[in-house]
Tab-separated table of C-alpha atoms in Angstrom:
chain	number	residue	atom	x	y	z
A	10	MET	CA	-20.800	19.632	-31.834
A	11	THR	CA	-18.720	17.473	-29.465
A	12	THR	CA	-15.355	18.413	-28.058
A	13	ALA	CA	-12.295	16.184	-28.327
A	14	GLN	CA	-12.619	15.310	-24.636
A	15	GLU	CA	-16.270	14.327	-25.028
A	16	SER	CA	-15.533	12.070	-27.981
A	17	ALA	CA	-12.503	10.386	-26.393
A	18	ALA	CA	-13.404	6.935	-25.189
A	19	TYR	CA	-11.724	5.334	-22.205
A	20	ALA	CA	-10.376	1.818	-22.448
A	21	PRO	CA	-12.914	-0.771	-21.339
A	22	GLU	CA	-12.808	-1.830	-17.707
A	23	GLU	CA	-11.456	-5.325	-17.213
A	24	ALA	CA	-13.531	-7.670	-15.131
A	25	PRO	CA	-11.890	-9.471	-12.209
A	26	ARG	CA	-10.715	-12.970	-13.047
A	27	LEU	CA	-12.441	-14.549	-10.078
A	28	PRO	CA	-14.489	-13.302	-7.119
A	29	TRP	CA	-11.966	-14.897	-4.771
A	30	THR	CA	-13.596	-13.656	-1.562
A	31	GLU	CA	-16.721	-15.662	-2.420
A	32	HIS	CA	-14.715	-18.824	-3.095
A	33	ALA	CA	-12.350	-18.502	-0.129
A	34	PRO	CA	-14.403	-16.582	2.474
A	35	ASP	CA	-12.483	-17.962	5.452
A	36	VAL	CA	-9.193	-16.826	3.943
A	37	TYR	CA	-10.644	-13.381	3.262
A	38	LYS	CA	-11.978	-13.080	6.825
A	39	ALA	CA	-8.619	-14.193	8.224
A	40	MET	CA	-6.831	-11.619	6.051
A	41	VAL	CA	-9.149	-8.856	7.312
A	42	ARG	CA	-8.414	-9.857	10.927
A	43	LEU	CA	-4.677	-10.044	10.191
A	44	ASP	CA	-4.762	-6.631	8.518
A	45	SER	CA	-6.541	-5.122	11.505
A	46	ALA	CA	-4.049	-6.688	13.935
A	47	ALA	CA	-1.053	-5.522	11.878
A	48	ARG	CA	-2.253	-1.891	11.824
A	49	ARG	CA	-2.736	-1.727	15.591
A	50	GLY	CA	-0.539	0.939	17.152
A	51	LEU	CA	0.658	2.416	13.856
A	52	ASP	CA	-0.069	5.961	12.739
A	53	PRO	CA	-2.899	5.628	10.181
A	54	LYS	CA	-1.316	8.037	7.665
A	55	LEU	CA	2.070	6.284	7.905
A	56	CYS	CA	0.342	2.940	7.439
A	57	GLU	CA	-1.396	4.200	4.287
A	58	LEU	CA	1.896	5.533	2.872
A	59	VAL	CA	3.435	2.094	3.414
A	60	LYS	CA	0.466	0.383	1.749
A	61	ILE	CA	0.583	2.745	-1.212
A	62	ARG	CA	4.328	2.279	-1.709
A	63	ALA	CA	4.141	-1.526	-1.562
A	64	SER	CA	1.180	-1.468	-3.951
A	65	GLN	CA	3.126	0.739	-6.379
A	66	LEU	CA	6.018	-1.717	-6.335
A	67	ASN	CA	3.677	-4.682	-6.812
A	68	HIS	CA	1.598	-2.939	-9.513
A	69	CYS	CA	-1.645	-3.575	-7.642
A	70	ALA	CA	-4.093	-1.062	-9.115
A	71	PHE	CA	-6.941	-2.105	-6.812
A	72	CYS	CA	-4.866	-1.553	-3.665
A	73	LEU	CA	-3.481	1.729	-5.035
A	74	ASP	CA	-7.033	2.956	-5.550
A	75	MET	CA	-8.108	1.841	-2.080
A	76	HIS	CA	-5.150	3.113	-0.079
A	77	THR	CA	-4.853	6.407	-1.922
A	78	LYS	CA	-8.504	7.121	-1.115
A	79	ASP	CA	-8.071	5.969	2.501
A	80	ALA	CA	-4.935	8.117	2.867
A	81	LEU	CA	-6.786	11.180	1.585
A	82	ALA	CA	-9.681	10.432	3.950
A	83	ALA	CA	-7.172	10.182	6.825
A	84	GLY	CA	-5.899	13.671	5.986
A	85	GLU	CA	-2.850	12.821	3.884
A	86	SER	CA	-1.976	15.404	1.218
A	87	VAL	CA	-2.259	14.772	-2.513
A	88	GLU	CA	1.274	16.122	-2.930
A	89	ARG	CA	2.842	13.546	-0.575
A	90	ILE	CA	0.884	10.709	-2.198
A	91	VAL	CA	1.930	11.790	-5.698
A	92	GLN	CA	5.586	12.151	-4.678
A	93	LEU	CA	5.696	8.725	-3.012
A	94	SER	CA	6.682	6.921	-6.205
A	95	ALA	CA	9.761	9.185	-6.348
A	96	TRP	CA	10.382	9.448	-2.589
A	97	GLN	CA	14.160	9.268	-2.943
A	98	GLU	CA	14.135	12.468	-4.967
A	99	SER	CA	11.353	13.956	-2.809
A	100	ARG	CA	12.727	13.217	0.659
A	101	HIS	CA	11.869	16.703	1.899
A	102	PHE	CA	8.151	15.811	1.795
A	103	TYR	CA	8.580	13.173	4.533
A	104	THR	CA	9.860	12.898	8.085
A	105	GLU	CA	12.919	10.784	8.844
A	106	LYS	CA	10.611	8.222	10.488
A	107	GLU	CA	8.413	8.057	7.384
A	108	LEU	CA	11.468	7.727	5.148
A	109	ALA	CA	12.737	4.840	7.275
A	110	ALA	CA	9.334	3.132	6.977
A	111	ILE	CA	9.160	3.675	3.207
A	112	GLU	CA	12.685	2.367	2.722
A	113	LEU	CA	11.919	-0.683	4.884
A	114	THR	CA	8.736	-1.229	2.861
A	115	GLU	CA	10.774	-1.389	-0.333
A	116	ALA	CA	13.338	-3.768	1.177
A	117	VAL	CA	10.678	-6.140	2.541
A	118	THR	CA	8.578	-5.944	-0.645
A	119	VAL	CA	11.325	-6.440	-3.227
A	120	LEU	CA	13.002	-9.509	-1.762
A	121	THR	CA	14.304	-10.505	-5.190
A	122	ASP	CA	17.021	-7.881	-4.624
A	123	GLY	CA	18.273	-9.910	-1.656
A	124	PHE	CA	17.759	-9.789	2.062
A	125	VAL	CA	16.612	-6.691	3.942
A	126	PRO	CA	19.916	-4.798	4.283
A	127	ASP	CA	21.171	-4.263	7.838
A	128	GLU	CA	21.471	-0.504	7.331
A	129	VAL	CA	17.823	-0.255	6.206
A	130	TYR	CA	16.630	-2.275	9.188
A	131	GLU	CA	18.834	-0.337	11.618
A	132	ARG	CA	17.560	2.997	10.267
A	133	ALA	CA	13.999	1.864	10.906
A	134	ALA	CA	14.930	0.531	14.350
A	135	LYS	CA	16.204	3.999	15.282
A	136	HIS	CA	12.782	5.525	14.609
A	137	PHE	CA	10.439	2.804	15.852
A	138	GLU	CA	10.172	1.118	19.249
A	139	GLU	CA	10.521	-2.666	18.945
A	140	ALA	CA	6.776	-3.338	19.246
A	141	GLU	CA	5.998	-0.658	16.667
A	142	LEU	CA	8.687	-2.028	14.345
A	143	ALA	CA	7.169	-5.502	14.628
A	144	GLN	CA	3.755	-4.015	13.761
A	145	LEU	CA	5.264	-2.122	10.823
A	146	VAL	CA	6.846	-5.249	9.339
A	147	ALA	CA	3.551	-7.074	9.875
A	148	ALA	CA	1.680	-4.302	8.030
A	149	ILE	CA	4.186	-4.483	5.169
A	150	ALA	CA	3.811	-8.270	4.969
A	151	VAL	CA	0.013	-8.037	4.996
A	152	ILE	CA	-0.214	-5.430	2.214
A	153	ASN	CA	2.100	-7.585	0.133
A	154	ALA	CA	-0.283	-10.514	0.626
A	155	TRP	CA	-3.273	-8.340	-0.310
A	156	ASN	CA	-1.369	-7.177	-3.404
A	157	ARG	CA	-0.902	-10.786	-4.487
A	158	PHE	CA	-4.643	-11.394	-4.310
A	159	GLY	CA	-5.370	-8.134	-6.143
A	160	VAL	CA	-2.917	-8.794	-8.951
A	161	ALA	CA	-3.589	-12.535	-9.323
A	162	PHE	CA	-7.353	-12.068	-9.539
A	163	ARG	CA	-7.110	-8.732	-11.414
A	164	MET	CA	-9.334	-6.898	-8.972
A	165	THR	CA	-10.828	-3.827	-10.644
A	166	PRO	CA	-9.813	-0.398	-9.301
A	167	GLY	CA	-12.007	2.664	-9.267
A	168	HIS	CA	-15.051	1.583	-7.276
A	169	TYR	CA	-13.700	1.678	-3.730
A	170	GLN	CA	-15.100	4.207	-1.249
A	171	PRO	CA	-12.901	5.329	1.693
A	172	GLY	CA	-13.353	3.102	4.725
A	173	GLN	CA	-15.365	0.540	2.768
A	174	HIS	CA	-13.181	-2.357	3.908
A	175	GLY	CA	-11.898	-0.765	7.113
């Protein structure tokens, strides 16, 4: 006799549209170098929160899988990762610096809402030294680029191991 859970079938896994890294290896290598340069000097857990939030906004399942696993491996809590999609209602889970970074991530990611508002930028500038703020914006820009590759080529989530691409 099988239980309901045993007989429930998951939806089939979609294959990626194109193995883009094989067809554009120089672009991929440049993106890896850019990603590494953008992370330099940033707190690894903060960087992962930023990457997760941008990936949520961009609906990039592959990047969500990767950065959630990397955040957990870096010591981030499940609770803070889960609450990130509702950070405005869950502010008490984050520091003021993290909140400023998350808010800036949203403003830089969702440019269709207009420019990055002065008050959002100024809030971030209060918590980050200029060099760190430049690195933060670079990290936000890079994850948005990665998200575009992930979504455009429908990269398949679920197979990433922490640190695999680090």
